[in-house]
Amino acid sequence: MVDVEKALDEAGLKNASVREYVAHWAEITGADRVEVVGAADDARLLAEALDAGELQPAGDGLYYSRSFHKDTARSEERTIVATSNPADKGVYNNWRPSSEMKPLLVDLMRGASTGKTMYVVPYLMAPPGSPLERYAAGVELTDSRTVVLHMIRMARVGAQYLDDLEDPDSFVRAVHVTGDLENLGQGTPHDQRYFVTVADERTILHFGSSYGGNALLGKIAHGLRQACYDGWASKAFLAEQFMLLGIVDKETGKRYHVCGGFPSASGKTNLAMTLAPDALGDRYTVEFYGDDIAWLWVNPDDGRVYGMNPENGVFGVAKDTNEKTNPTALDAIRPGSGAIFTNVAYNEDTHEVWWEGKTKHPPADVAGWRDWKGHLISERDPDDQSPWAHPNSRFTTTLANVPNVATNFEDPAGVPIDAIIFGGRTSDREPLVRAIHDIAEGVYDGLTLGAEATFAAEGVDGQLRYDPMSMRPFMAYSEGDYAAHWLDIIGRATDPPIFAHVNWFQRDPEDGHFRWPGYRENLRALLWLVELKDGLVSGRQTPVGVLPLEEELRLDGLEIDDEDLDVILALDLERWCQEMGFREAHLREFQNLPEEIWEAHRRVAAGLEADRLEYERQEEERLEAGPR
């Protein structure tokens, strides 16, 4: 039997609660060895992983891994929030009683790490000294060396983070057991995978994967689901799937900070890592803080909302990342960065990597290239057009590698938030940017955030798949309580951030071109927003918020058709009135939604209907008057 006490003594891990937790799970999982790891072990673990064939070299200081072909993404249907209180059940959190889930996971994990090493990964999901540090400490136990290497890039890892806790027992207990990946029945009625956050016990139990958010438990399981619950239970903070960036005006010295949520494929990472457009680069600099998670709280000293990225790295989607869409990301995974690529295409002869969208065409010489399943491209049927890289292929790199990372990204005090934005992918009705001053209307807008789906069979094109605050897969308690918690936290601010909704994806229905060029040009909308908050511009009021006037936008050096600009700075009242019916049906799915949210919905709906009727009246008068 493994000598756990000896292993912990050799590692210098003193925390008695941690030691007890490790010993308990070492006995359950049956691991042959226990090893405490920290960031200082990275080089050794990389060498061991290369020797074992778990990683392959992908250039100077770059690495490649391939996961099991049925283990390539998060599995929302197998992801569960468990508590002892049925009132925590929501529409999206797959709630189950903890009394049912804990024994089930213990049985699945019993003996499942026999013959393996149990790596003990002490970590912190916040800069040391943060006001939220008490919620940030955790220990992940995992039987996967590649998971350890990813965690070292994504969190602050080391025993020192657990030795000096104010409450030695206050840490998240996270257990990851890979399981027999080839025999877990993935996607069948006999699926054995379970990814469970026992939120009211601050315990995370994940079985049946070695991939991404299923296995890097400090990331979304702790950083989002558990922190979401902790923030609500403590009434102290919000934990959201938000990007966070800074804008520096070099002319005035003013700094602004913007965070926000975007559903999948709505441009969140590209915005988080954006640079200023060339025409504005002499005056503005954009600083990167984070692309995926933000924790928000109110500082009582100045009455402002503050935010931080609890992560220490980037777990980015490789697909379509290139010099145009995200040059910052490419720089962050440059040779020597220590980045790990997962499930991209790999050339075993040259150690190159490739993914769809990296270049316009795949490499012409296919010698040595294998796709994400490990199959040689050269042996493919000529008609096989399946992707070389998995659509969810990833790169993992530390924040310090991002070339425009903010100089204060590790400041435990966080940064003051000037604006909270939501951005969905809609081809019509949603203008470029609309600002919202009222807190309840801002929260309402976040709850009705969505991206387009097509329901042609029902005769409704462009209906949204709603993703409240972009937290649909990560909400840890009921949506009504979630909305109330948002109103409470932001409502405490005496100088609250401005809310806004952005949309880079309006299309011309005739030829399908995007009306707005996007990418780096998106900064222009954010500059208008922070200037609106500062009272430097006024915009025009509409029922869904304040829209920019054309002359208020910084359009220097921007090539855009006048008609396209007119459309993205206007409202399609008929489509908006139709949308309000869908929004009401969406909100009625939630239990105990605060009355302030319903009042906001009614105000917006009434304003839109009044504007629509007034427009129709004016049109009737114009027609009656006849041609001039």
XYZ file of C-alpha atoms in Angstrom:
628
model
C 0.000 0.000 0.000
C 1.248 3.496 -0.856
C 2.860 5.409 2.023
C 0.881 8.646 1.768
C 2.330 10.212 4.909
C 5.878 9.749 3.650
C 5.064 11.295 0.274
C 3.435 14.311 1.902
C 6.301 14.717 4.366
C 8.844 14.664 1.532
C 6.855 17.329 -0.301
C 6.684 19.513 2.802
C 2.886 19.702 2.647
C 1.906 20.650 6.199
C -1.833 21.358 6.051
C -3.457 18.622 8.155
C -6.830 18.869 6.388
C -5.158 18.441 3.008
C -3.172 15.451 4.251
C -6.336 13.767 5.551
C -8.136 14.404 2.253
C -5.259 12.963 0.183
C -5.002 9.850 2.342
C -8.777 9.266 2.133
C -8.868 9.359 -1.660
C -5.611 7.466 -2.145
C -7.250 4.573 -0.340
C -10.447 4.802 -2.425
C -8.783 5.110 -5.836
C -6.077 2.537 -5.102
C -3.263 4.620 -6.567
C 0.155 2.966 -6.365
C 2.043 6.209 -5.759
C 1.336 9.705 -4.428
C 3.279 12.705 -5.694
C 2.790 16.343 -4.680
C 3.582 18.676 -7.577
C 4.101 22.380 -8.148
C 5.058 24.690 -10.974
C 8.737 23.978 -10.302
C 8.162 20.380 -11.450
C 7.054 21.391 -14.953
C 10.297 20.616 -16.819
C 10.651 17.205 -15.184
C 7.031 16.276 -15.838
C 7.320 17.373 -19.476
C 10.356 15.132 -19.926
C 8.544 12.223 -18.319
C 5.466 12.780 -20.504
C 7.617 12.882 -23.647
C 9.406 9.672 -22.623
C 6.061 7.968 -21.952
C 4.574 9.091 -25.283
C 1.852 11.137 -23.544
C 3.173 14.245 -25.297
C 4.971 14.747 -28.589
C 7.377 17.584 -29.435
C 5.735 20.320 -31.522
C 8.708 22.592 -32.072
C 11.072 24.397 -29.732
C 9.443 24.367 -26.305
C 6.042 23.348 -27.720
C 4.102 20.141 -27.131
C 1.311 18.119 -28.704
C -1.214 15.787 -27.129
C -4.043 13.738 -28.564
C -6.952 12.663 -26.393
C -9.127 9.601 -26.869
C -11.370 10.215 -29.875
C -14.549 10.037 -27.757
C -13.073 12.395 -25.173
C -12.662 15.713 -26.954
C -15.041 18.212 -25.332
C -17.065 19.063 -22.259
C -20.127 16.905 -21.820
C -22.974 19.085 -20.577
C -25.439 16.232 -20.295
C -23.084 14.355 -17.935
C -22.215 17.464 -15.888
C -24.178 17.758 -12.659
C -24.504 20.165 -9.752
C -25.353 18.287 -6.556
C -26.424 19.776 -3.232
C -28.516 18.750 -0.244
C -31.196 21.365 -1.037
C -33.738 20.724 -3.852
C -34.357 24.488 -4.031
C -30.992 24.756 -5.802
C -32.448 22.989 -8.852
C -32.496 25.202 -11.926
C -33.414 24.835 -15.577
C -29.798 24.347 -16.693
C -27.729 22.988 -13.789
C -28.732 19.291 -14.005
C -29.312 19.302 -10.248
C -29.220 16.005 -8.363
C -29.187 15.301 -4.617
C -25.695 14.927 -3.193
C -26.862 11.897 -1.200
C -27.328 10.123 -4.535
C -24.264 11.363 -6.424
C -21.489 11.048 -3.840
C -21.863 7.280 -3.255
C -22.172 6.736 -7.022
C -18.884 8.558 -7.709
C -17.074 6.804 -4.870
C -18.109 3.436 -6.332
C -16.931 4.423 -9.812
C -13.599 5.694 -8.514
C -12.907 2.799 -6.169
C -9.742 1.077 -7.360
C -9.838 2.941 -10.698
C -6.306 4.380 -10.280
C -4.642 1.063 -9.480
C -1.168 0.987 -11.024
C -1.109 4.765 -11.446
C 0.339 7.772 -9.665
C -2.031 10.056 -7.798
C -0.735 13.556 -8.420
C -1.595 16.057 -5.686
C -2.002 19.491 -7.303
C -2.400 22.332 -4.746
C -3.569 25.454 -6.580
C -4.926 28.961 -6.187
C -7.539 30.505 -8.502
C -6.646 34.093 -7.615
C -3.540 36.192 -7.082
C -2.248 35.702 -3.510
C -3.677 38.370 -1.236
C -6.885 38.824 -3.219
C -9.997 39.742 -1.228
C -11.509 36.530 -2.655
C -8.530 34.317 -1.806
C -10.584 32.326 0.710
C -12.690 31.019 -2.201
C -9.719 30.380 -4.513
C -7.697 27.627 -2.830
C -8.088 24.044 -4.016
C -6.356 20.701 -4.318
C -6.910 18.535 -7.369
C -6.091 14.852 -7.153
C -5.579 13.383 -10.623
C -4.136 10.227 -12.131
C -3.165 11.999 -15.382
C 0.246 13.602 -15.887
C -0.980 15.665 -18.863
C -3.744 17.099 -16.662
C -1.059 18.212 -14.204
C 0.874 19.934 -17.004
C -2.233 21.780 -18.149
C -3.068 22.785 -14.568
C 0.432 24.229 -14.113
C -0.326 26.486 -17.092
C -3.867 27.368 -16.044
C -3.552 28.008 -12.281
C -1.029 29.003 -9.642
C 0.257 25.606 -8.506
C 2.317 24.835 -5.399
C 2.043 23.543 -1.817
C 2.749 27.038 -0.458
C -0.731 28.159 -1.498
C -2.328 25.688 0.935
C 0.063 25.981 3.862
C -0.892 29.493 4.925
C -4.688 29.459 4.606
C -6.546 31.573 7.165
C -8.863 28.582 7.598
C -6.805 25.416 6.877
C -9.993 23.482 6.144
C -11.322 25.994 3.594
C -10.221 24.648 0.233
C -12.022 23.020 -2.674
C -11.590 19.254 -2.680
C -11.320 18.185 -6.319
C -10.869 14.584 -7.439
C -10.301 13.540 -11.042
C -10.086 9.884 -12.069
C -9.628 9.197 -15.767
C -11.278 5.784 -15.940
C -11.029 3.239 -18.737
C -11.716 5.657 -21.591
C -12.251 2.982 -24.233
C -14.998 1.238 -22.257
C -17.107 3.971 -20.685
C -20.025 3.894 -23.140
C -19.646 7.565 -24.069
C -22.862 8.888 -25.565
C -24.855 5.682 -25.012
C -27.551 4.826 -22.447
C -24.780 3.046 -20.523
C -22.515 6.082 -20.241
C -20.475 5.813 -17.032
C -19.030 9.348 -17.056
C -20.042 11.787 -14.328
C -18.734 15.297 -13.746
C -20.202 16.389 -10.442
C -19.776 19.543 -8.383
C -21.087 18.976 -4.859
C -21.437 22.699 -4.462
C -22.605 23.049 -0.860
C -19.700 20.848 0.277
C -17.121 22.523 -2.008
C -16.227 19.141 -3.478
C -15.685 18.264 -7.161
C -15.811 14.634 -8.336
C -15.082 13.973 -12.032
C -14.864 10.481 -13.489
C -14.433 9.308 -17.068
C -12.368 11.839 -19.012
C -8.895 13.311 -19.309
C -9.906 16.281 -21.443
C -10.222 20.023 -20.802
C -12.919 21.229 -18.454
C -13.783 17.629 -17.545
C -10.318 17.154 -16.060
C -8.744 20.565 -15.322
C -10.840 20.990 -12.214
C -9.472 24.375 -11.192
C -10.858 25.845 -14.393
C -14.614 25.706 -14.944
C -15.564 23.238 -12.199
C -13.994 25.442 -9.502
C -13.487 28.772 -11.280
C -17.080 28.870 -12.574
C -19.527 26.329 -11.090
C -18.161 26.149 -7.557
C -17.261 29.836 -7.450
C -20.711 30.730 -8.816
C -22.251 28.883 -5.863
C -19.712 30.261 -3.367
C -20.355 33.818 -4.519
C -24.074 33.407 -3.990
C -23.804 31.497 -0.688
C -21.434 34.120 0.717
C -23.326 37.046 -0.887
C -19.836 38.376 -1.660
C -19.154 38.114 -5.400
C -20.146 36.975 -8.888
C -18.250 34.302 -10.849
C -18.997 34.550 -14.565
C -17.838 33.195 -17.910
C -16.580 36.653 -18.882
C -13.638 38.053 -20.806
C -11.791 41.009 -19.271
C -9.735 43.633 -21.082
C -8.274 47.065 -20.451
C -8.166 50.104 -22.740
C -5.470 52.732 -22.223
C -5.881 56.218 -23.705
C -2.259 57.270 -24.147
C -3.290 60.872 -24.772
C -5.174 61.367 -21.508
C -3.662 58.568 -19.406
C -7.177 57.288 -18.675
C -7.665 53.531 -18.218
C -10.920 51.687 -18.756
C -11.782 48.062 -17.994
C -14.497 46.115 -19.802
C -15.731 42.602 -19.054
C -18.519 40.577 -20.586
C -20.146 37.352 -21.641
C -20.564 35.903 -25.122
C -22.190 32.599 -26.130
C -20.049 30.125 -28.039
C -18.797 31.344 -31.445
C -19.705 34.954 -30.710
C -16.189 36.409 -30.673
C -15.278 36.417 -26.970
C -11.661 35.237 -27.187
C -10.884 37.355 -30.235
C -12.249 40.420 -28.428
C -10.382 39.616 -25.209
C -7.091 39.384 -27.118
C -7.773 42.204 -29.564
C -5.408 45.013 -30.480
C -6.284 48.580 -31.439
C -6.961 49.095 -35.154
C -3.989 50.588 -37.000
C -5.727 53.945 -37.428
C -6.181 54.291 -33.638
C -3.002 52.578 -32.476
C -1.080 55.794 -31.815
C -3.608 56.795 -29.173
C -5.048 53.558 -27.723
C -3.547 50.370 -26.330
C -5.560 47.295 -25.418
C -4.432 45.187 -22.445
C -5.376 41.542 -21.930
C -6.554 40.245 -18.567
C -8.508 37.098 -19.407
C -10.599 35.393 -22.062
C -12.880 33.089 -20.097
C -13.626 33.788 -16.408
C -14.054 36.900 -14.271
C -14.887 37.191 -10.588
C -16.644 40.473 -9.700
C -17.207 42.162 -6.346
C -17.876 45.634 -4.949
C -15.080 47.489 -3.199
C -16.723 49.316 -0.266
C -13.934 51.910 -0.202
C -14.875 53.508 -3.517
C -18.256 51.906 -4.298
C -17.074 50.481 -7.628
C -17.321 46.981 -9.060
C -13.914 45.300 -9.298
C -12.945 42.268 -11.322
C -10.154 39.799 -11.828
C -9.388 36.767 -13.940
C -8.905 33.880 -11.465
C -7.001 31.831 -14.032
C -3.295 31.986 -14.756
C -3.503 30.800 -18.362
C -5.457 30.538 -21.594
C -7.179 27.371 -22.838
C -8.026 28.660 -26.291
C -9.893 27.168 -29.242
C -7.408 26.658 -32.081
C -9.929 26.595 -34.939
C -9.854 29.772 -37.055
C -7.058 31.309 -34.984
C -4.740 33.081 -37.428
C -2.855 36.313 -38.060
C -6.032 38.181 -38.998
C -8.464 36.877 -36.399
C -6.134 36.741 -33.396
C -2.440 37.569 -33.882
C -2.116 37.970 -30.112
C -2.992 34.311 -29.563
C -0.447 33.157 -32.143
C 2.222 35.179 -30.364
C 1.224 33.593 -27.033
C 1.912 30.088 -28.408
C 5.201 30.957 -30.099
C 8.247 28.658 -29.876
C 9.650 28.515 -26.369
C 6.312 29.403 -24.736
C 5.742 25.908 -23.322
C 2.310 25.801 -24.967
C 0.477 22.483 -25.293
C -1.683 21.791 -28.363
C -4.483 19.244 -28.068
C -6.309 17.469 -30.915
C -4.919 19.575 -33.745
C -3.323 17.955 -36.792
C 0.294 16.895 -36.192
C 3.231 16.088 -38.449
C 5.235 13.335 -36.828
C 8.209 13.997 -39.132
C 8.518 17.780 -38.838
C 6.699 18.242 -35.498
C 4.498 20.953 -37.027
C 0.871 21.509 -36.011
C -2.054 22.745 -38.101
C -5.766 23.407 -37.690
C -8.580 24.604 -39.913
C -8.299 28.361 -40.344
C -4.631 28.598 -39.338
C -3.898 29.091 -43.033
C -6.292 29.349 -45.955
C -5.422 25.847 -47.149
C -3.950 22.824 -45.368
C -0.320 21.904 -46.077
C 0.084 20.760 -49.690
C 2.648 18.116 -48.796
C 0.727 15.653 -46.620
C 3.728 13.428 -45.804
C 3.868 12.732 -42.079
C 0.616 14.514 -41.256
C -1.894 12.807 -38.984
C -5.378 14.093 -38.189
C -6.762 14.568 -34.691
C -7.608 10.862 -34.471
C -4.057 9.868 -35.381
C -4.885 8.716 -38.918
C -2.428 9.487 -41.714
C -3.787 12.124 -44.068
C -1.867 10.453 -46.915
C -3.987 7.308 -46.522
C -7.329 9.102 -46.672
C -9.873 8.472 -49.376
C -9.623 11.388 -51.861
C -13.285 12.220 -51.185
C -12.754 12.438 -47.431
C -13.175 16.131 -46.544
C -13.404 15.666 -42.776
C -11.377 18.184 -40.741
C -7.746 17.552 -39.954
C -8.121 19.081 -36.476
C -11.037 18.579 -34.115
C -13.347 21.628 -34.130
C -12.749 21.915 -30.377
C -8.968 21.522 -30.614
C -7.112 23.693 -28.117
C -3.908 25.428 -27.107
C -2.868 25.937 -23.482
C -0.463 28.708 -22.507
C 0.198 30.921 -19.487
C -1.036 34.509 -19.199
C 2.559 35.726 -19.022
C 3.037 34.534 -22.624
C 0.306 36.835 -23.974
C 2.232 39.759 -25.511
C -0.201 42.478 -24.429
C -1.046 41.032 -21.019
C -1.728 43.859 -18.577
C 1.188 44.802 -16.366
C -1.100 44.521 -13.333
C -2.803 41.229 -14.233
C -1.560 39.732 -10.943
C -2.675 42.655 -8.774
C -4.676 41.075 -5.930
C -6.853 44.197 -5.690
C -8.322 43.520 -9.148
C -9.300 46.335 -11.509
C -12.330 48.682 -11.473
C -14.952 47.696 -14.057
C -16.287 50.490 -16.246
C -18.569 48.410 -18.477
C -20.238 44.996 -18.544
C -21.107 43.888 -22.065
C -23.062 41.012 -23.556
C -22.568 39.909 -27.135
C -24.504 37.412 -29.181
C -24.269 36.376 -32.812
C -27.327 37.739 -34.628
C -27.611 38.507 -38.338
C -30.260 41.207 -37.895
C -32.193 43.360 -35.325
C -29.291 43.627 -32.847
C -27.330 46.854 -33.529
C -23.563 47.281 -33.259
C -23.769 48.502 -29.674
C -26.518 49.697 -27.353
C -25.784 50.957 -23.867
C -28.003 50.395 -20.821
C -27.803 52.633 -17.753
C -30.472 50.927 -15.615
C -29.100 47.986 -13.602
C -32.287 45.899 -13.748
C -32.500 46.382 -17.525
C -28.819 45.457 -17.812
C -29.335 42.232 -15.856
C -32.479 41.545 -17.882
C -30.466 41.944 -21.078
C -27.880 39.460 -19.800
C -30.577 36.938 -18.877
C -31.972 37.152 -22.416
C -28.580 36.892 -24.125
C -28.501 34.450 -27.003
C -27.084 33.504 -30.362
C -28.982 32.605 -33.491
C -30.365 29.207 -34.302
C -32.599 28.381 -37.260
C -36.070 26.996 -36.759
C -37.158 26.972 -40.393
C -39.536 24.082 -39.813
C -41.498 26.311 -37.458
C -41.299 29.262 -39.836
C -39.087 31.315 -37.495
C -35.637 32.087 -38.850
C -33.074 33.595 -36.527
C -34.691 32.671 -33.222
C -32.138 32.800 -30.447
C -30.803 29.948 -28.368
C -30.736 31.740 -25.069
C -27.613 31.542 -22.927
C -28.161 33.719 -19.838
C -25.035 35.761 -19.124
C -23.243 33.062 -21.231
C -23.549 30.897 -18.088
C -25.996 28.266 -19.340
C -23.560 25.336 -18.828
C -22.086 26.724 -15.593
C -24.934 28.027 -13.436
C -24.777 26.273 -10.075
C -28.134 27.221 -8.553
C -31.571 28.366 -9.644
C -31.907 31.131 -12.227
C -34.273 33.242 -10.121
C -31.780 33.320 -7.251
C -29.002 33.979 -9.762
C -30.807 37.060 -11.116
C -31.507 38.311 -7.589
C -27.831 37.860 -6.670
C -26.786 39.936 -9.694
C -29.183 42.715 -8.705
C -27.848 42.588 -5.141
C -24.118 42.675 -5.968
C -24.224 45.318 -8.717
C -26.870 47.243 -6.780
C -24.388 47.768 -3.936
C -22.144 49.868 -6.170
C -22.487 53.620 -5.730
C -20.604 54.055 -9.035
C -21.851 51.056 -11.039
C -20.541 50.020 -14.464
C -22.566 50.756 -17.564
C -24.163 47.737 -19.271
C -24.201 47.206 -23.024
C -25.025 44.706 -25.742
C -22.727 44.358 -28.769
C -23.115 42.498 -32.049
C -20.400 42.160 -34.686
C -22.391 39.802 -36.931
C -25.189 41.629 -38.782
C -25.326 40.441 -42.403
C -26.734 41.842 -45.607
C -29.644 39.497 -46.499
C -28.949 39.929 -50.220
C -25.321 38.781 -50.494
C -24.588 37.660 -46.911
C -21.617 39.956 -46.282
C -20.966 41.106 -42.730
C -22.028 44.725 -42.354
C -19.301 45.417 -39.748
C -15.667 44.363 -40.381
C -15.162 43.058 -36.829
C -11.932 41.890 -35.183
C -9.718 44.843 -34.196
C -12.334 47.324 -35.410
C -14.599 46.218 -32.540
C -12.617 48.472 -30.228
C -14.405 51.440 -31.812
C -17.717 50.354 -30.252
C -16.094 49.951 -26.829
C -14.498 53.397 -27.031
C -17.918 54.925 -27.675
C -19.323 53.001 -24.710
C -16.749 54.187 -22.154
C -17.005 57.734 -23.498
C -20.773 57.530 -23.001
C -20.213 56.497 -19.385
C -17.874 59.467 -18.949
C -20.474 61.835 -20.441
C -18.322 62.687 -23.476
C -21.002 61.535 -25.958
C -24.774 61.284 -25.600
C -26.088 58.919 -28.295
C -29.827 58.561 -28.908
C -32.268 56.893 -26.551
C -34.304 53.894 -27.731
C -36.456 51.404 -25.789
C -33.559 48.897 -25.765
C -30.832 51.340 -24.774
C -28.697 54.201 -26.059
C -27.379 53.834 -29.619
C -24.396 55.771 -31.008
C -24.802 58.655 -33.374
C -22.616 58.177 -36.429
C -20.539 61.254 -35.639
C -19.798 59.913 -32.135
C -18.020 56.783 -33.379
C -14.299 56.951 -34.086
C -14.373 55.898 -37.726
C -10.896 57.123 -38.735
C -9.396 54.730 -41.284
C -12.449 52.451 -41.341
C -13.809 51.285 -44.682
C -17.547 50.630 -44.367
C -20.490 51.167 -46.688
C -22.824 54.004 -45.662
C -25.870 51.744 -45.921
C -24.247 49.112 -43.714
C -23.400 51.726 -41.110
C -26.957 53.076 -41.155
C -28.373 49.575 -40.588
C -26.112 48.627 -37.650
C -26.895 51.922 -35.911
C -30.677 51.423 -36.216
C -33.421 49.168 -34.808
C -35.689 46.847 -36.787
C -38.787 47.469 -34.666
C -40.850 44.674 -36.197
C -38.161 42.054 -35.509
C -37.617 43.422 -32.018
C -41.320 43.220 -31.177
C -41.319 39.608 -32.390
C -38.271 38.882 -30.246
C -39.985 40.133 -27.091
C -42.484 37.288 -27.264
C -39.658 34.755 -27.382
C -37.925 36.500 -24.493
C -41.015 36.321 -22.320
C -41.408 32.593 -22.975
C -37.718 32.104 -22.119
C -38.005 33.977 -18.824
C -41.105 32.034 -17.813
C -38.955 28.894 -17.659
C -37.308 30.293 -14.522
C -38.698 30.022 -11.012
C -38.942 33.033 -8.680
C -37.525 35.568 -11.118
C -37.297 38.934 -9.310
C -40.089 41.384 -10.075
C -37.471 43.963 -11.137
C -36.620 41.735 -14.115
C -40.262 41.439 -15.158
C -40.670 45.205 -14.806
C -37.642 45.711 -17.054
C -39.129 43.332 -19.631
C -42.450 45.177 -19.597
C -40.755 48.575 -19.965
C -38.725 47.441 -22.973
C -41.707 45.714 -24.608
C -44.002 48.723 -24.091
C -41.401 51.116 -25.459
C -40.830 49.024 -28.564
C -44.553 48.685 -29.235
C -45.074 52.421 -28.827
C -42.238 53.167 -31.232
C -43.590 50.645 -33.725
C -47.068 52.212 -33.632
C -45.618 55.692 -34.022
C -43.566 54.538 -37.009
C -46.679 53.032 -38.613
C -48.589 56.288 -37.998
C -45.868 58.322 -39.658
C -45.797 55.950 -42.611
C -49.573 56.261 -43.020
C -49.314 60.059 -42.975
C -46.534 59.954 -45.555
C -48.575 57.715 -47.860
C -51.699 59.884 -47.466
C -49.680 62.988 -48.321
C -48.618 61.380 -51.573
C -45.469 62.091 -53.544
C -43.840 65.490 -53.052
